[in-house]
Amino acid sequence: MKKILFIGAEAMPFAATGGLGDVLGSLPKAIAEAGEGNVDVRVVMPLYRAVSEQYRSIMKTEAEFEVGLAWRTQYCGIKSLVKDGVTYYFIDNEYYFNRDTLYGSFDDGERFAFFSKAAIEMLDKLEYYPDIVHAHDWQSALSVIYLKCKYGTRPQYSKMKTVFTIHNIEYQGIYDFSILSSVFELDWWRNTVEWDGCINLMKGAIVCADKVTTVSPRYADEIRGEEHSHGLSRILNGNACKLYGILNGIDYVYYDPETDDSIAQKFSADSLDGKYANKAALQKEVGLPERNDIPLISIVSRLAAHKGMDIISEMIYALLGNCDSQLVILGKGEPAYERFFRQLENDHPDRVRALITYDRDLAKRIYAASDIFLMPSKSEPCGLSQMIASRYGVIPVTRETGGLYDSIKGYWEDNGEIKGNGFTFANYSSFELGERSAAAITLWNNEDKRIKLIRKIMHTDFSWKSSAIKYIEMYDAL
Ligand code: GLC
């Protein structure tokens, strides 16, 4: 039996703020299934205040001990529960994790140093020794660094192999050297974590890990260039032999229009009428005219410039002016974009709804209802929304970057046969986005082609199946 331990800062459905949580909530189960009983996958994450009583009440206490971090000694409880055949461990420490938000505290460096160290210390306490420790993003980077630098003398630990996955290279865990010894206990390993005059935890994990992966093959290539690397291209090129990309999938049980109770009517590629019922229901819910003769365009995203909001804002008035359509936006983010979309709604009250909030069920109702989905990110490690949209029969309009490039191919026709599964453009330009969005609207207006393309999109496989096998192959190689 191969034993894999995932270490990460969030996992659905316990506590999550973004795509990392989706992945840690669905990939372990997929790996366990693909491993057909030969792979034991477990996950460890912090026990945040956000973890609900529903889960706390079924947790078992596995161990209680103290973790030393430089001059501090902190309580550490290990709780556990099993979900979908996967054991989840929770690191309990109220001082660090009983807070309103998951991230954004002044002492995040210390909080996640504690988390990373506690996750490693836990293994001895539970006498559970995984073959592979698979850490995700900067918050757990120190677990890889500690294993390599500090735990080599413990025989059980020295055999463990490590994988570090970069979900987003923008957040690296960068700190001043003043806390190198007083928080991170890495005074002897200054060179390992030093980058550009600071402590850089992601750089340390890249150097220490046996394999480094990203969440799409294209992004693995892109981050070796300066444009996308946020300063780490040199270190990634130096470690290129252990770097590669595996495309994320989505949870095909949670996102399934045929069984989803949170949408108005269930549907499938063969019963698209159900999709139109969802459209009417959403139009009613948000107070837009109930029309099925025009496409409903949607945006479900953090409202941030790098998600493409700047090029959307440059072209959207013209698109609405030229093409009869409706638009629904769901998301929160930079105040300037929140104001922009509210103003857009004010200017087009019978065509636009700006829903400035986060709401997972509402997001599903929007996917189920809408016809065209805009996701023109400037940079996108993988992106899950384009896959969820596809699963719910929405035509994606995406920019050819990162995981968007790997998952969505541009529409064209070959002797009447439809190729591709969306509309894509190469340059980060509002002109190209506008042109491809208009092309998607034109296609949507042709019912015959629309149905053919939507069926093709819905049949594209974005499940975890093939990627889970790639992870297992990588673990085998290690
Ligand atoms: C990050 C990335 C996103 C990716 C997700 C899961 O949130 O920005 O592109 O899909 O992680 O890997």
Coordinates of C-alpha atoms and ligand atoms in Angstrom, one line a residue:
M1 CA 0.0 0.0 0.0
K2 CA 1.4 3.4 -1.0
K3 CA 0.9 6.1 1.6
I4 CA 0.5 9.7 0.5
L5 CA 0.0 12.7 2.8
F6 CA -1.3 16.0 1.4
I7 CA -0.4 19.1 3.4
G8 CA -2.3 22.2 2.6
A9 CA -4.0 25.3 4.0
E10 CA -7.6 24.6 2.9
A11 CA -9.9 21.9 1.7
M12 CA -13.5 21.8 0.7
P13 CA -16.0 21.3 2.3
F14 CA -14.3 22.2 5.6
A15 CA -12.8 25.6 4.9
A16 CA -11.8 27.2 1.6
T17 CA -11.3 30.5 -0.1
G18 CA -10.5 29.4 -3.6
G19 CA -9.3 26.8 -6.1
L20 CA -6.8 25.2 -3.7
G21 CA -9.7 24.2 -1.5
D22 CA -11.5 22.6 -4.4
V23 CA -8.5 20.6 -5.3
L24 CA -7.7 19.4 -1.8
G25 CA -11.3 18.5 -1.4
S26 CA -11.5 16.4 -4.5
L27 CA -8.1 15.2 -5.7
P28 CA -7.3 12.9 -2.7
K29 CA -10.5 11.0 -3.3
A30 CA -9.8 10.7 -7.0
I31 CA -6.3 9.4 -6.3
A32 CA -7.6 6.9 -3.8
E33 CA -10.2 5.7 -6.4
A34 CA -7.7 5.5 -9.3
G35 CA -5.3 3.6 -7.0
E36 CA -7.9 0.8 -6.7
G37 CA -7.2 0.1 -3.0
N38 CA -3.4 0.3 -3.3
V39 CA -3.1 4.0 -2.4
D40 CA -3.9 5.4 1.0
V41 CA -4.3 9.2 0.8
R42 CA -4.6 11.5 3.8
V43 CA -4.8 15.2 4.1
V44 CA -3.8 17.6 6.9
M45 CA -5.0 21.1 7.3
P46 CA -5.5 23.7 10.1
L47 CA -8.6 23.5 12.2
Y48 CA -9.9 27.0 11.5
R49 CA -12.9 28.7 13.2
A50 CA -14.7 28.3 9.8
V51 CA -14.8 24.5 10.1
S52 CA -18.4 24.0 11.1
E53 CA -19.9 22.1 14.1
Q54 CA -21.3 19.5 11.6
Y55 CA -17.7 18.3 11.1
R56 CA -16.3 19.1 14.5
S57 CA -18.9 16.9 16.1
I58 CA -17.7 13.8 14.3
M59 CA -14.0 14.4 14.7
K60 CA -11.9 12.0 16.8
T61 CA -8.9 13.3 18.9
E62 CA -5.9 11.4 17.7
A63 CA -3.1 13.1 19.7
E64 CA -2.2 16.1 21.8
F65 CA 1.3 17.3 22.2
E66 CA 3.5 20.4 22.2
V67 CA 5.3 21.9 19.2
G68 CA 8.3 24.0 19.7
L69 CA 8.9 26.9 17.3
A70 CA 12.1 28.7 18.1
W71 CA 11.5 30.1 21.7
R72 CA 7.8 29.2 21.7
T73 CA 6.0 26.1 22.8
Q74 CA 2.5 25.7 21.5
Y75 CA -0.3 23.3 22.1
C76 CA -1.1 21.0 19.1
G77 CA -4.2 18.8 19.0
I78 CA -4.7 16.4 16.1
K79 CA -8.3 15.7 15.2
S80 CA -9.5 13.5 12.4
L81 CA -12.4 12.4 10.4
V82 CA -12.9 10.2 7.3
K83 CA -14.8 11.6 4.3
D84 CA -15.2 9.7 1.0
G85 CA -12.7 7.2 2.1
V86 CA -10.0 9.9 2.8
T87 CA -8.7 10.6 6.3
Y88 CA -8.5 14.3 7.0
Y89 CA -6.4 15.5 9.9
F90 CA -6.9 18.9 11.5
I91 CA -4.2 20.8 13.4
D92 CA -5.9 22.3 16.4
N93 CA -4.4 25.4 18.0
E94 CA -6.9 28.2 18.9
Y95 CA -4.3 30.9 19.2
Y96 CA -3.3 30.5 15.6
F97 CA -6.5 29.3 13.9
N98 CA -9.5 30.4 15.9
R99 CA -9.7 33.6 13.8
D100 CA -12.3 35.3 11.5
T101 CA -10.3 34.6 8.3
L102 CA -8.1 31.9 7.0
Y103 CA -5.3 34.3 5.8
G104 CA -4.3 37.9 6.1
S105 CA -3.1 38.0 9.7
F106 CA 0.0 40.0 10.6
D107 CA 1.6 36.7 11.8
D108 CA 0.7 34.4 8.9
G109 CA 4.4 33.4 8.5
E110 CA 4.4 32.1 12.1
R111 CA 1.0 30.5 11.8
F112 CA 2.0 28.5 8.8
A113 CA 5.4 27.7 10.2
F114 CA 3.6 26.2 13.2
F115 CA 1.2 24.4 10.9
S116 CA 4.0 23.0 8.7
K117 CA 6.0 21.8 11.6
A118 CA 3.0 20.4 13.5
A119 CA 2.1 18.4 10.4
I120 CA 5.6 16.8 10.3
E121 CA 5.7 16.3 14.1
M122 CA 2.3 14.6 13.9
L123 CA 3.8 11.7 11.9
D124 CA 5.8 10.4 14.9
K125 CA 3.0 10.9 17.3
L126 CA 0.6 8.9 15.1
E127 CA 3.3 6.4 14.0
Y128 CA 2.0 7.1 10.5
Y129 CA 4.9 7.3 8.0
P130 CA 3.8 8.3 4.5
D131 CA 6.0 7.3 1.5
I132 CA 5.2 10.7 -0.1
V133 CA 4.6 14.0 1.6
H134 CA 2.8 16.2 -1.0
A135 CA 2.7 19.9 0.1
H136 CA 0.6 22.6 -1.7
D137 CA 1.4 26.3 -2.0
W138 CA 3.6 28.5 0.2
Q139 CA 1.6 27.9 3.4
S140 CA 3.0 24.3 3.6
A141 CA 6.3 24.9 1.9
L142 CA 8.1 24.8 5.2
S143 CA 7.0 21.2 5.7
V144 CA 9.1 20.2 2.7
I145 CA 12.0 22.4 3.8
Y146 CA 11.9 21.1 7.4
L147 CA 11.8 17.5 6.2
K148 CA 14.8 17.9 4.0
C149 CA 16.8 20.2 6.3
K150 CA 16.0 19.2 9.9
Y151 CA 14.4 15.8 10.0
G152 CA 16.9 13.7 8.1
T153 CA 18.3 12.2 11.2
R154 CA 15.0 10.5 12.1
P155 CA 15.2 7.2 10.2
Q156 CA 11.5 7.0 9.4
Y157 CA 11.5 10.5 8.1
S158 CA 14.6 10.3 6.0
K159 CA 12.9 7.8 3.6
M160 CA 10.0 10.1 2.7
K161 CA 9.9 11.7 -0.7
T162 CA 8.4 15.1 -1.2
V163 CA 6.3 16.8 -3.9
F164 CA 5.6 20.5 -3.9
T165 CA 2.7 21.8 -6.0
I166 CA 2.4 25.4 -7.0
H167 CA -1.2 26.4 -7.4
N168 CA -0.3 30.1 -7.9
I169 CA 3.2 31.4 -8.1
E170 CA 2.0 34.9 -7.2
Y171 CA 2.0 34.1 -3.5
Q172 CA 5.4 32.9 -2.4
G173 CA 5.6 33.5 1.4
I174 CA 8.2 36.3 1.4
Y175 CA 9.6 37.5 4.7
D176 CA 12.3 39.6 6.2
F177 CA 15.4 37.9 7.4
S178 CA 14.8 39.1 11.0
I179 CA 12.5 36.2 11.6
L180 CA 14.8 33.5 10.0
S181 CA 15.8 32.1 13.4
S182 CA 13.1 33.5 15.7
V183 CA 10.2 32.0 13.8
F184 CA 11.4 29.7 11.1
E185 CA 14.4 28.2 12.9
L186 CA 16.3 28.2 9.7
D187 CA 19.5 30.1 10.7
W188 CA 21.7 27.2 9.4
W189 CA 19.7 27.0 6.1
R190 CA 19.8 30.6 5.1
N191 CA 20.9 29.8 1.6
T192 CA 18.1 27.4 1.1
V193 CA 15.4 30.0 1.6
E194 CA 17.2 33.1 0.5
W195 CA 15.9 34.8 -2.7
D196 CA 16.3 38.3 -3.8
G197 CA 17.4 39.6 -0.4
C198 CA 14.4 38.0 1.5
I199 CA 13.3 34.7 2.9
N200 CA 11.2 33.1 0.2
L201 CA 9.4 29.9 1.4
M202 CA 8.2 28.8 -2.1
K203 CA 11.8 29.1 -3.4
G204 CA 13.0 26.9 -0.5
A205 CA 10.4 24.3 -1.2
I206 CA 11.3 24.2 -5.0
V207 CA 14.9 23.6 -4.1
C208 CA 14.1 20.9 -1.4
A209 CA 11.3 19.0 -3.0
D210 CA 12.0 15.8 -5.1
K211 CA 9.3 16.9 -7.6
V212 CA 7.7 20.2 -8.2
T213 CA 4.4 20.3 -10.0
T214 CA 2.0 23.0 -11.2
V215 CA -1.6 22.6 -12.0
S216 CA -1.4 22.6 -15.8
P217 CA 1.4 21.7 -18.3
R218 CA 1.2 25.1 -20.0
Y219 CA 1.7 27.0 -16.7
A220 CA 4.7 24.8 -15.9
D221 CA 6.2 26.1 -19.1
E222 CA 5.0 29.7 -18.6
I223 CA 6.5 30.1 -15.1
R224 CA 10.0 29.4 -16.5
G225 CA 9.7 32.7 -18.3
E226 CA 10.0 36.1 -16.7
E227 CA 6.5 37.3 -17.6
H228 CA 4.7 34.7 -15.4
S229 CA 7.3 33.7 -12.8
H230 CA 7.0 36.6 -10.3
G231 CA 10.7 36.6 -10.0
L232 CA 11.3 32.8 -9.7
S233 CA 12.1 31.9 -13.3
R234 CA 15.8 31.4 -12.7
I235 CA 15.2 29.0 -9.8
L236 CA 12.6 27.1 -11.8
N237 CA 14.9 26.8 -14.8
G238 CA 17.6 25.5 -12.5
N239 CA 15.2 22.9 -11.2
A240 CA 13.5 22.2 -14.6
C241 CA 14.3 18.5 -14.5
K242 CA 11.9 17.9 -11.6
L243 CA 9.2 20.4 -12.7
Y244 CA 6.1 19.4 -14.6
G245 CA 2.4 20.2 -14.9
I246 CA -0.7 18.0 -14.3
L247 CA -4.0 19.6 -15.3
N248 CA -6.6 19.8 -12.5
G249 CA -10.0 18.2 -12.7
I250 CA -13.2 19.1 -11.0
D251 CA -15.4 17.1 -8.6
Y252 CA -17.8 15.3 -11.0
V253 CA -20.2 14.4 -8.2
Y254 CA -20.5 17.9 -6.7
Y255 CA -20.7 19.5 -10.1
D256 CA -23.2 17.4 -12.0
P257 CA -26.2 19.0 -13.7
E258 CA -28.0 15.6 -13.8
T259 CA -28.1 15.3 -10.0
D260 CA -27.5 18.8 -8.6
D261 CA -30.2 19.7 -6.1
S262 CA -29.2 23.4 -6.0
I263 CA -30.3 24.2 -9.5
A264 CA -33.9 24.8 -10.7
Q265 CA -34.1 21.8 -13.0
K266 CA -31.7 18.9 -13.6
F267 CA -30.5 18.4 -17.2
S268 CA -27.9 16.7 -19.3
A269 CA -26.4 17.1 -22.8
D270 CA -29.4 15.1 -24.2
S271 CA -32.0 17.1 -22.4
L272 CA -31.0 20.7 -22.9
D273 CA -34.6 22.0 -22.4
G274 CA -33.8 21.6 -18.7
K275 CA -31.0 24.2 -19.2
Y276 CA -33.5 26.7 -20.5
A277 CA -35.7 26.1 -17.5
N278 CA -32.7 27.1 -15.3
K279 CA -32.3 30.2 -17.4
A280 CA -35.9 31.3 -16.9
A281 CA -35.6 30.6 -13.2
L282 CA -32.4 32.7 -12.8
Q283 CA -33.9 35.5 -14.8
K284 CA -36.9 35.5 -12.5
E285 CA -34.7 35.2 -9.4
V286 CA -32.5 38.3 -10.3
G287 CA -35.3 40.3 -11.9
L288 CA -34.2 40.2 -15.5
P289 CA -36.7 39.9 -18.4
E290 CA -37.4 36.2 -19.0
R291 CA -36.1 35.8 -22.5
N292 CA -34.7 32.7 -24.1
D293 CA -34.2 34.3 -27.5
I294 CA -31.0 36.0 -26.4
P295 CA -27.9 34.6 -24.8
L296 CA -27.2 35.1 -21.1
I297 CA -23.5 35.8 -20.6
S298 CA -22.0 35.2 -17.2
I299 CA -18.8 36.0 -15.2
V300 CA -18.1 34.2 -12.0
S301 CA -14.8 35.4 -10.7
R302 CA -12.8 37.3 -8.1
L303 CA -13.1 40.8 -9.4
A304 CA -9.3 41.4 -9.9
A305 CA -7.3 42.8 -12.8
H306 CA -5.4 39.6 -13.4
K307 CA -8.6 37.7 -13.9
G308 CA -9.2 39.9 -16.9
M309 CA -11.5 42.5 -15.4
D310 CA -9.7 45.3 -17.0
I311 CA -10.1 44.1 -20.5
I312 CA -13.7 43.1 -19.7
S313 CA -14.4 46.7 -18.5
E314 CA -12.9 48.1 -21.7
M315 CA -15.1 46.1 -24.1
I316 CA -18.4 45.2 -22.2
Y317 CA -20.3 48.4 -23.0
A318 CA -19.6 47.9 -26.7
L319 CA -20.6 44.2 -26.6
L320 CA -23.9 45.0 -24.9
G321 CA -24.4 47.8 -27.4
N322 CA -23.8 45.6 -30.4
C323 CA -25.3 42.3 -29.4
D324 CA -28.7 41.7 -27.9
S325 CA -27.8 39.7 -24.7
Q326 CA -28.0 39.7 -20.9
L327 CA -25.1 39.7 -18.4
V328 CA -24.8 38.4 -14.9
I329 CA -21.7 39.0 -12.8
L330 CA -21.0 37.1 -9.5
G331 CA -18.0 37.9 -7.3
K332 CA -16.3 40.3 -5.0
G333 CA -12.9 41.9 -5.3
E334 CA -11.2 45.2 -6.0
P335 CA -13.6 48.1 -5.1
A336 CA -13.0 49.7 -8.5
Y337 CA -14.4 46.7 -10.3
E338 CA -17.3 46.3 -7.9
R339 CA -18.2 49.9 -8.6
F340 CA -17.8 49.4 -12.3
F341 CA -20.2 46.5 -12.5
R342 CA -22.7 48.2 -10.3
Q343 CA -22.6 51.2 -12.6
L344 CA -23.0 48.9 -15.6
E345 CA -26.1 47.5 -14.0
N346 CA -27.4 51.0 -13.4
D347 CA -26.8 51.9 -17.0
H348 CA -28.5 48.7 -18.3
P349 CA -31.1 47.8 -15.6
D350 CA -33.0 45.4 -17.8
R351 CA -29.9 43.6 -19.1
V352 CA -27.3 43.4 -16.4
R353 CA -27.1 42.1 -12.8
A354 CA -24.1 42.7 -10.7
L355 CA -24.2 40.3 -7.7
I356 CA -21.3 41.5 -5.6
T357 CA -21.0 38.5 -3.3
Y358 CA -19.7 34.9 -2.9
D359 CA -22.3 32.2 -3.0
R360 CA -21.5 28.7 -4.2
D361 CA -25.1 27.7 -4.7
L362 CA -25.9 30.9 -6.6
A363 CA -22.8 30.2 -8.7
K364 CA -24.2 26.8 -9.7
R365 CA -27.5 28.4 -10.6
I366 CA -25.7 30.9 -12.8
Y367 CA -23.7 28.2 -14.5
A368 CA -26.8 26.1 -15.1
A369 CA -28.7 29.1 -16.5
S370 CA -26.1 30.9 -18.6
D371 CA -25.1 30.4 -22.2
I372 CA -21.7 32.1 -22.6
F373 CA -19.0 32.3 -19.9
L374 CA -16.2 35.0 -20.0
M375 CA -12.8 34.1 -18.4
P376 CA -10.1 36.2 -20.1
S377 CA -7.5 35.9 -17.3
K378 CA -4.1 37.5 -17.8
S379 CA -2.5 34.5 -16.1
E380 CA -4.3 31.4 -14.9
P381 CA -2.4 28.4 -13.3
C382 CA -5.3 26.1 -14.1
G383 CA -8.7 27.7 -13.5
L384 CA -11.6 25.6 -12.5
S385 CA -14.6 27.9 -13.5
Q386 CA -14.1 27.2 -17.2
M387 CA -14.4 23.5 -16.5
I388 CA -17.5 23.9 -14.2
A389 CA -19.1 26.1 -16.8
S390 CA -18.4 23.5 -19.5
R391 CA -20.0 20.8 -17.3
Y392 CA -23.2 22.9 -17.1
G393 CA -23.3 23.5 -20.8
V394 CA -22.0 27.0 -21.0
I395 CA -19.8 28.1 -23.9
P396 CA -16.5 29.4 -22.5
V397 CA -14.7 32.4 -24.0
T398 CA -11.1 32.2 -22.6
R399 CA -7.6 33.6 -23.1
E400 CA -5.0 31.1 -24.2
T401 CA -2.9 31.0 -21.0
G402 CA -2.0 28.4 -18.4
G403 CA -4.7 25.9 -17.7
L404 CA -7.2 27.8 -19.9
Y405 CA -5.0 27.0 -22.8
D406 CA -4.8 23.3 -21.8
S407 CA -8.5 22.9 -21.3
I408 CA -10.3 25.0 -23.8
K409 CA -9.6 24.9 -27.6
G410 CA -10.9 27.4 -30.0
Y411 CA -14.0 26.6 -32.1
W412 CA -13.7 25.9 -35.8
E413 CA -15.5 23.8 -38.4
D414 CA -14.0 21.0 -40.5
N415 CA -16.5 20.0 -43.3
G416 CA -19.4 20.8 -41.1
E417 CA -17.9 19.0 -38.1
I418 CA -17.5 21.1 -35.0
K419 CA -14.0 21.2 -33.5
G420 CA -12.9 22.8 -30.2
N421 CA -14.9 23.4 -27.1
G422 CA -15.1 27.2 -26.7
F423 CA -13.8 30.5 -28.1
T424 CA -10.3 31.5 -27.3
F425 CA -7.9 34.3 -28.1
A426 CA -4.2 34.7 -27.7
N427 CA -3.3 38.3 -26.8
Y428 CA -4.4 40.0 -23.6
S429 CA -6.5 42.6 -25.5
S430 CA -10.1 43.9 -25.1
F431 CA -10.4 43.9 -28.8
E432 CA -9.7 40.1 -29.1
L433 CA -12.0 39.4 -26.2
G434 CA -14.8 41.5 -27.7
E435 CA -14.3 39.9 -31.1
R436 CA -14.4 36.3 -29.7
S437 CA -17.4 37.1 -27.4
A438 CA -19.3 38.4 -30.4
A439 CA -18.4 35.3 -32.3
A440 CA -19.7 33.2 -29.5
I441 CA -23.0 35.1 -29.5
T442 CA -23.3 34.7 -33.3
L443 CA -22.8 30.9 -32.9
W444 CA -25.3 30.8 -30.1
N445 CA -27.9 32.5 -32.3
N446 CA -27.7 29.5 -34.7
E447 CA -29.7 26.9 -32.8
D448 CA -28.4 23.9 -34.7
K449 CA -24.7 24.8 -34.2
R450 CA -25.4 25.9 -30.6
I451 CA -26.8 22.5 -29.6
K452 CA -23.9 20.6 -31.4
L453 CA -21.2 22.8 -29.7
I454 CA -22.9 22.6 -26.2
R455 CA -23.2 18.8 -26.4
K456 CA -19.5 18.6 -27.4
I457 CA -18.5 20.9 -24.5
M458 CA -20.6 18.9 -22.0
H459 CA -18.9 15.7 -23.2
T460 CA -15.4 17.0 -22.7
D461 CA -13.9 15.1 -19.8
F462 CA -12.8 17.4 -17.0
S463 CA -13.1 14.8 -14.3
W464 CA -10.0 13.9 -12.2
K465 CA -9.7 10.5 -13.7
S466 CA -6.7 10.9 -16.1
S467 CA -4.9 13.4 -13.9
A468 CA -5.2 11.2 -10.8
I469 CA -3.5 8.5 -12.8
K470 CA -0.7 10.9 -13.7
Y471 CA -0.2 11.7 -10.0
I472 CA 0.0 8.0 -9.2
E473 CA 2.6 7.5 -11.9
M474 CA 4.6 10.4 -10.5
Y475 CA 4.5 8.9 -7.0
D476 CA 5.5 5.5 -8.5
A477 CA 8.5 7.1 -10.2
L478 CA 9.6 8.6 -6.9
Ligands
GLC1 C1 -5.2 28.7 -7.7 C2 -5.1 29.1 -9.2 C3 -6.1 28.5 -10.1 C4 -6.2 27.0 -9.9 C5 -6.4 26.7 -8.4 C6 -6.4 25.2 -8.1 O1 -6.4 29.3 -7.2 O2 -5.1 30.6 -9.3 O3 -5.9 28.8 -11.5 O4 -7.2 26.4 -10.6 O5 -5.3 27.3 -7.6 O6 -5.2 24.6 -8.5

